[in-house]
XYZ file of N, CA and C in Angstrom:
468
model
N 66.407 -26.643 -34.262
C 66.643 -28.032 -33.937
C 65.356 -28.825 -34.133
N 65.459 -29.961 -34.758
C 64.283 -30.797 -34.948
C 64.171 -31.825 -33.816
N 63.009 -32.406 -33.665
C 62.784 -33.403 -32.626
C 63.461 -34.709 -33.007
N 64.278 -35.202 -32.113
C 64.935 -36.494 -32.303
C 64.135 -37.575 -31.602
N 63.646 -37.252 -30.427
C 62.923 -38.206 -29.592
C 61.494 -37.706 -29.401
N 60.538 -38.586 -29.592
C 59.139 -38.277 -29.366
C 58.829 -38.528 -27.888
N 58.355 -37.504 -27.204
C 58.041 -37.624 -25.777
C 57.140 -38.823 -25.482
N 56.171 -39.053 -26.332
C 55.204 -40.126 -26.103
C 55.858 -41.502 -25.983
N 56.977 -41.710 -26.661
C 57.676 -42.999 -26.590
C 58.095 -43.311 -25.162
N 58.413 -42.303 -24.387
C 58.817 -42.516 -22.997
C 57.635 -42.427 -22.042
N 56.750 -41.494 -22.293
C 55.600 -41.325 -21.413
C 54.763 -42.598 -21.328
N 54.606 -43.294 -22.454
C 53.802 -44.526 -22.440
C 54.491 -45.656 -21.672
N 55.806 -45.503 -21.433
C 56.551 -46.494 -20.646
C 56.830 -45.990 -19.230
N 55.990 -45.069 -18.775
C 56.032 -44.551 -17.405
C 57.292 -43.767 -17.055
N 57.879 -43.105 -18.041
C 58.981 -42.180 -17.789
C 58.428 -40.770 -17.856
N 59.048 -39.870 -17.108
C 58.695 -38.455 -17.204
C 59.926 -37.631 -16.854
N 59.919 -36.394 -17.297
C 60.949 -35.422 -16.942
C 60.230 -34.260 -16.279
N 60.770 -33.818 -15.145
C 60.149 -32.726 -14.403
C 61.211 -31.761 -13.888
N 60.835 -30.494 -13.790
C 61.700 -29.481 -13.183
C 61.294 -29.206 -11.727
N 60.398 -29.986 -11.201
C 59.939 -29.829 -9.815
C 61.019 -30.354 -8.866
N 61.673 -29.446 -8.167
C 62.761 -29.840 -7.258
C 62.268 -30.684 -6.086
N 60.983 -30.586 -5.761
C 60.431 -31.391 -4.670
C 60.440 -32.879 -4.991
N 60.518 -33.227 -6.268
C 60.546 -34.638 -6.668
C 61.952 -35.234 -6.638
N 62.982 -34.394 -6.582
C 64.353 -34.878 -6.668
C 64.724 -35.758 -5.478
N 65.400 -36.854 -5.764
C 65.974 -37.723 -4.733
C 67.421 -37.254 -4.555
N 67.614 -36.274 -3.689
C 68.916 -35.630 -3.539
C 69.970 -36.634 -3.073
N 69.589 -37.579 -2.255
C 70.547 -38.596 -1.796
C 71.024 -39.457 -2.965
N 70.116 -39.865 -3.834
C 70.487 -40.639 -5.019
C 71.407 -39.818 -5.924
N 71.069 -38.555 -6.144
C 71.894 -37.676 -6.980
C 73.284 -37.538 -6.374
N 73.336 -37.300 -5.069
C 74.618 -37.178 -4.385
C 75.441 -38.461 -4.529
N 74.824 -39.599 -4.281
C 75.548 -40.874 -4.363
C 76.103 -41.115 -5.763
N 75.331 -40.746 -6.787
C 75.827 -40.918 -8.152
C 76.997 -39.962 -8.420
N 76.802 -38.699 -8.132
C 77.843 -37.720 -8.444
C 79.124 -37.989 -7.654
N 78.989 -38.300 -6.376
C 80.160 -38.530 -5.533
C 80.832 -39.875 -5.809
N 80.023 -40.890 -6.120
C 80.580 -42.237 -6.241
C 80.785 -42.762 -7.638
N 80.028 -42.259 -8.617
C 80.096 -42.834 -9.957
C 80.535 -41.869 -11.052
N 80.323 -40.584 -10.866
C 80.688 -39.639 -11.925
C 82.194 -39.454 -11.952
N 82.705 -39.005 -13.097
C 84.129 -38.688 -13.181
C 84.370 -37.208 -12.878
N 83.320 -36.408 -12.846
C 83.490 -34.959 -12.736
C 83.191 -34.396 -11.354
N 82.516 -35.129 -10.498
C 82.110 -34.536 -9.217
C 82.441 -35.422 -8.018
N 83.317 -36.383 -8.185
C 83.674 -37.232 -7.045
C 84.255 -36.372 -5.932
N 83.780 -36.622 -4.737
C 84.235 -35.847 -3.588
C 83.400 -34.619 -3.307
N 82.348 -34.380 -4.101
C 81.522 -33.197 -3.866
C 80.894 -33.277 -2.475
N 81.024 -32.239 -1.672
C 80.355 -32.235 -0.373
C 78.834 -32.180 -0.553
N 78.120 -32.884 0.290
C 76.656 -32.929 0.192
C 76.049 -31.527 0.264
N 76.582 -30.680 1.122
C 76.048 -29.317 1.242
C 76.289 -28.502 -0.026
N 77.397 -28.749 -0.702
C 77.672 -28.062 -1.961
C 76.647 -28.468 -3.008
N 76.332 -29.758 -3.072
C 75.326 -30.221 -4.029
C 73.969 -29.602 -3.729
N 73.580 -29.593 -2.474
C 72.280 -29.002 -2.110
C 72.209 -27.533 -2.529
N 73.295 -26.808 -2.306
C 73.345 -25.394 -2.691
C 73.283 -25.248 -4.208
N 73.981 -26.137 -4.931
C 73.968 -26.105 -6.399
C 72.567 -26.368 -6.938
N 71.875 -27.323 -6.349
C 70.506 -27.633 -6.771
C 69.591 -26.436 -6.523
N 69.730 -25.816 -5.365
C 68.899 -24.647 -5.038
C 69.072 -23.524 -6.053
N 70.300 -23.337 -6.549
C 70.580 -22.228 -7.450
C 70.502 -22.565 -8.923
N 69.993 -23.733 -9.251
C 69.963 -24.177 -10.645
C 68.554 -24.560 -11.079
N 68.363 -24.598 -12.372
C 67.175 -25.181 -12.968
C 67.489 -26.668 -13.113
N 66.746 -27.511 -12.437
C 67.050 -28.943 -12.413
C 66.008 -29.739 -13.188
N 66.493 -30.758 -13.873
C 65.645 -31.660 -14.641
C 65.825 -33.061 -14.082
N 64.769 -33.604 -13.513
C 64.801 -34.973 -13.022
C 64.129 -35.883 -14.027
N 64.733 -37.032 -14.249
C 64.130 -38.073 -15.084
C 63.614 -39.141 -14.127
N 62.369 -39.549 -14.326
C 61.751 -40.498 -13.402
C 61.132 -41.656 -14.160
N 61.214 -42.829 -13.564
C 60.524 -44.005 -14.071
C 59.640 -44.507 -12.944
N 58.347 -44.495 -13.192
C 57.372 -44.890 -12.178
C 57.649 -44.177 -10.859
N 57.899 -42.882 -10.948
C 58.119 -41.975 -9.821
C 59.421 -42.206 -9.059
N 60.329 -43.014 -9.581
C 61.662 -43.174 -8.978
C 62.678 -42.519 -9.898
N 63.631 -41.812 -9.303
C 64.634 -41.092 -10.082
C 65.441 -42.049 -10.952
N 65.566 -41.687 -12.241
C 66.335 -42.479 -13.204
C 67.461 -41.665 -13.829
N 67.414 -40.346 -13.659
C 68.436 -39.483 -14.238
C 68.288 -38.065 -13.732
N 69.227 -37.219 -14.165
C 69.280 -35.864 -13.629
C 70.135 -34.979 -14.525
N 69.862 -33.696 -14.500
C 70.715 -32.678 -15.118
C 70.420 -31.348 -14.441
N 71.464 -30.511 -14.383
C 71.298 -29.147 -13.866
C 71.622 -28.171 -14.977
N 70.948 -27.043 -14.957
C 71.267 -25.948 -15.861
C 71.503 -24.708 -15.009
N 72.708 -24.170 -15.120
C 73.059 -22.922 -14.447
C 72.808 -21.823 -15.481
N 71.924 -20.890 -15.152
C 71.498 -19.923 -16.154
C 71.065 -18.605 -15.523
N 71.145 -17.553 -16.330
C 70.558 -16.276 -15.931
C 69.164 -16.112 -16.548
N 68.722 -17.137 -17.287
C 67.406 -17.165 -17.931
C 67.219 -16.100 -19.005
N 68.316 -15.491 -19.448
C 68.209 -14.452 -20.467
C 69.268 -14.587 -21.554
N 70.516 -14.879 -21.160
C 71.596 -14.864 -22.145
C 72.462 -16.115 -22.157
N 72.507 -16.875 -21.064
C 73.498 -17.929 -20.921
C 72.939 -19.127 -20.168
N 73.366 -20.326 -20.576
C 73.027 -21.546 -19.838
C 74.202 -22.508 -19.915
N 74.519 -23.096 -18.780
C 75.578 -24.095 -18.675
C 74.926 -25.380 -18.193
N 74.993 -26.426 -19.011
C 74.414 -27.723 -18.666
C 75.466 -28.546 -17.935
N 75.086 -29.119 -16.801
C 76.051 -29.901 -16.029
C 75.366 -31.012 -15.237
N 76.194 -31.875 -14.680
C 75.743 -32.984 -13.825
C 74.703 -33.870 -14.503
N 74.894 -34.105 -15.784
C 73.952 -34.918 -16.560
C 74.270 -36.395 -16.361
N 73.265 -37.167 -15.969
C 73.455 -38.617 -15.894
C 72.130 -39.348 -15.988
N 72.219 -40.572 -16.457
C 71.125 -41.542 -16.451
C 71.669 -42.753 -15.699
N 70.922 -43.266 -14.743
C 71.360 -44.448 -14.000
C 71.542 -45.631 -14.943
N 72.494 -46.477 -14.648
C 72.878 -47.563 -15.554
C 71.707 -48.454 -15.961
N 70.787 -48.731 -15.053
C 69.668 -49.620 -15.386
C 68.655 -48.993 -16.347
N 68.820 -47.708 -16.643
C 67.905 -47.017 -17.562
C 68.606 -46.537 -18.831
N 69.834 -46.967 -19.024
C 70.596 -46.528 -20.198
C 70.277 -47.373 -21.421
N 70.711 -46.861 -22.572
C 70.621 -47.545 -23.871
C 69.204 -47.587 -24.440
N 68.343 -46.672 -23.945
C 66.994 -46.596 -24.522
C 66.673 -45.189 -25.031
N 67.655 -44.292 -24.976
C 67.466 -42.946 -25.501
C 67.109 -41.887 -24.486
N 67.153 -42.214 -23.196
C 66.776 -41.222 -22.186
C 67.695 -40.005 -22.170
N 68.983 -40.205 -22.418
C 69.886 -39.048 -22.412
C 69.538 -38.093 -23.557
N 69.183 -38.636 -24.721
C 68.752 -37.778 -25.833
C 67.476 -37.035 -25.463
N 66.541 -37.744 -24.875
C 65.275 -37.132 -24.478
C 65.521 -36.022 -23.459
N 66.422 -36.273 -22.506
C 66.724 -35.282 -21.483
C 67.361 -34.035 -22.098
N 68.362 -34.206 -22.938
C 69.014 -33.047 -23.556
C 68.034 -32.299 -24.456
N 67.242 -33.023 -25.215
C 66.232 -32.382 -26.060
C 65.258 -31.563 -25.215
N 64.821 -32.115 -24.098
C 63.897 -31.409 -23.211
C 64.533 -30.136 -22.669
N 65.805 -30.208 -22.307
C 66.506 -29.037 -21.777
C 66.608 -27.939 -22.832
N 67.098 -28.271 -24.021
C 67.307 -27.221 -25.029
C 65.990 -26.675 -25.587
N 64.910 -27.411 -25.439
C 63.600 -26.912 -25.882
C 62.790 -26.287 -24.743
N 63.324 -26.287 -23.544
C 62.590 -25.779 -22.388
C 62.177 -24.317 -22.632
N 60.893 -23.999 -22.463
C 60.401 -22.660 -22.799
C 61.169 -21.508 -22.144
N 61.565 -21.644 -20.898
C 62.259 -20.572 -20.198
C 63.699 -20.359 -20.644
N 64.194 -21.228 -21.516
C 65.582 -21.128 -21.979
C 65.689 -20.777 -23.465
N 64.611 -20.361 -24.052
C 64.645 -20.024 -25.474
C 65.229 -18.629 -25.687
N 65.960 -18.458 -26.774
C 66.523 -17.165 -27.132
C 67.843 -16.837 -26.456
N 68.431 -17.809 -25.764
C 69.718 -17.556 -25.110
C 70.805 -17.323 -26.148
N 71.761 -16.492 -25.816
C 72.878 -16.202 -26.714
C 73.909 -17.321 -26.698
N 74.118 -17.948 -25.556
C 75.155 -18.977 -25.464
C 74.723 -20.107 -24.539
N 74.948 -21.320 -25.031
C 74.818 -22.541 -24.235
C 76.222 -23.126 -24.127
N 76.533 -23.722 -22.997
C 77.825 -24.399 -22.886
C 77.692 -25.624 -21.997
N 78.694 -26.467 -22.087
C 78.791 -27.654 -21.247
C 80.210 -28.184 -21.383
N 80.558 -29.105 -20.521
C 81.854 -29.773 -20.604
C 81.612 -31.269 -20.504
N 82.272 -32.035 -21.355
C 82.132 -33.491 -21.316
C 83.435 -34.136 -21.750
N 83.728 -35.257 -21.148
C 84.917 -36.017 -21.545
C 84.562 -37.129 -22.516
N 83.279 -37.509 -22.562
C 82.944 -38.716 -23.316
C 81.600 -38.721 -24.040
N 80.874 -37.623 -24.049
C 79.543 -37.635 -24.655
C 79.399 -36.615 -25.782
N 80.479 -36.357 -26.477
C 80.433 -35.382 -27.573
C 79.381 -35.745 -28.614
N 79.282 -37.013 -28.951
C 78.316 -37.459 -29.955
C 76.886 -37.152 -29.567
N 76.561 -37.303 -28.298
C 75.221 -36.984 -27.813
C 74.922 -35.508 -28.033
N 75.803 -34.650 -27.562
C 75.531 -33.220 -27.600
C 75.607 -32.631 -29.002
N 76.414 -33.196 -29.875
C 76.493 -32.708 -31.258
C 75.145 -32.840 -31.963
N 74.353 -33.829 -31.587
C 73.028 -34.011 -32.182
C 72.105 -32.827 -31.904
N 72.457 -32.031 -30.904
C 71.623 -30.898 -30.508
C 72.280 -29.559 -30.813
N 73.306 -29.581 -31.658
C 73.926 -28.352 -32.116
C 75.171 -27.920 -31.373
N 75.572 -28.653 -30.357
C 76.791 -28.293 -29.631
C 78.014 -28.655 -30.464
N 79.065 -27.868 -30.319
C 80.327 -28.137 -31.007
C 81.476 -27.725 -30.089
N 82.692 -28.059 -30.510
C 83.849 -27.626 -29.745
C 83.868 -26.099 -29.743
N 84.534 -25.519 -28.774
C 84.603 -24.063 -28.687
C 85.199 -23.485 -29.961
N 84.540 -22.478 -30.520
C 85.057 -21.866 -31.745
C 86.297 -21.025 -31.458
N 86.378 -20.481 -30.280
C 87.538 -19.671 -29.894
C 87.967 -20.066 -28.479
N 88.551 -21.252 -28.331
C 88.926 -21.687 -26.977
C 89.906 -20.734 -26.300
N 90.662 -19.992 -27.091
C 91.617 -19.043 -26.525
C 90.918 -17.913 -25.768
N 89.614 -17.733 -26.005
C 88.861 -16.698 -25.305
C 88.354 -17.142 -23.936
N 88.397 -18.446 -23.670
C 87.854 -18.996 -22.437
C 88.956 -19.193 -21.410
N 88.639 -18.933 -20.172
C 89.577 -19.144 -19.066
C 88.817 -19.825 -17.938
N 89.554 -20.414 -17.022
C 88.903 -21.092 -15.914
C 89.793 -21.114 -14.685
N 89.163 -21.316 -13.562
C 89.812 -21.736 -12.327
C 89.177 -23.082 -12.033
N 89.954 -24.120 -11.956
C 89.413 -25.466 -11.762
C 89.929 -26.025 -10.448
N 89.026 -26.338 -9.543
C 89.365 -26.889 -8.228
C 88.561 -28.163 -8.007
N 89.086 -29.324 -8.421
C 88.343 -30.585 -8.256
C 87.984 -30.836 -6.791
N 86.816 -31.422 -6.565
C 86.347 -31.662 -5.205
C 87.303 -32.539 -4.416
N 87.841 -33.581 -5.045
C 88.746 -34.474 -4.315
C 89.950 -33.710 -3.803
N 90.502 -32.817 -4.603
C 91.650 -32.026 -4.176
C 91.256 -31.112 -3.019
N 90.081 -30.509 -3.097
C 89.611 -29.640 -2.027
C 89.408 -30.429 -0.744
N 88.843 -31.634 -0.856
C 88.578 -32.474 0.305
C 89.880 -32.850 0.999
N 90.902 -33.216 0.214
C 92.196 -33.613 0.781
C 92.858 -32.455 1.501
N 92.738 -31.252 0.945
C 93.356 -30.083 1.552
C 92.757 -29.773 2.909
N 91.492 -30.100 3.123
C 90.821 -29.772 4.374
C 91.143 -30.781 5.471
N 91.723 -31.915 5.129
C 92.027 -32.929 6.157
C 93.151 -32.523 7.057
């Protein structure tokens, strides 16, 4: 994969990407995922905290305030699943999502993996730029899908 985004273009405008979980604004991440995302609405706060603890997380920051986020669920040897990717609306349309995905797929600890995966309803064009494609053998994949909203309603 070649470089699409030059890191310096963002660094000079006070943006940075970090895997330091101590920098994450977990409340902001929770509010976005629960209130604005289409994939995680209804996620319990404790579930998110547990997910963050067990994942490699990438925070996007502008002047030390969170501007975006992504998680990678991985065994660090063979597989990585990219999820919970977002850029806050006030930071969109400048290429941050490309920079974030590029940073993830080039991350030193994730090199040499056999399989990367993700699920998206609306960002296929973004991920195709980094080599992602539709499943070559979707018939080989299976899932159990339990949306958070459905789980939340069942517990009432």
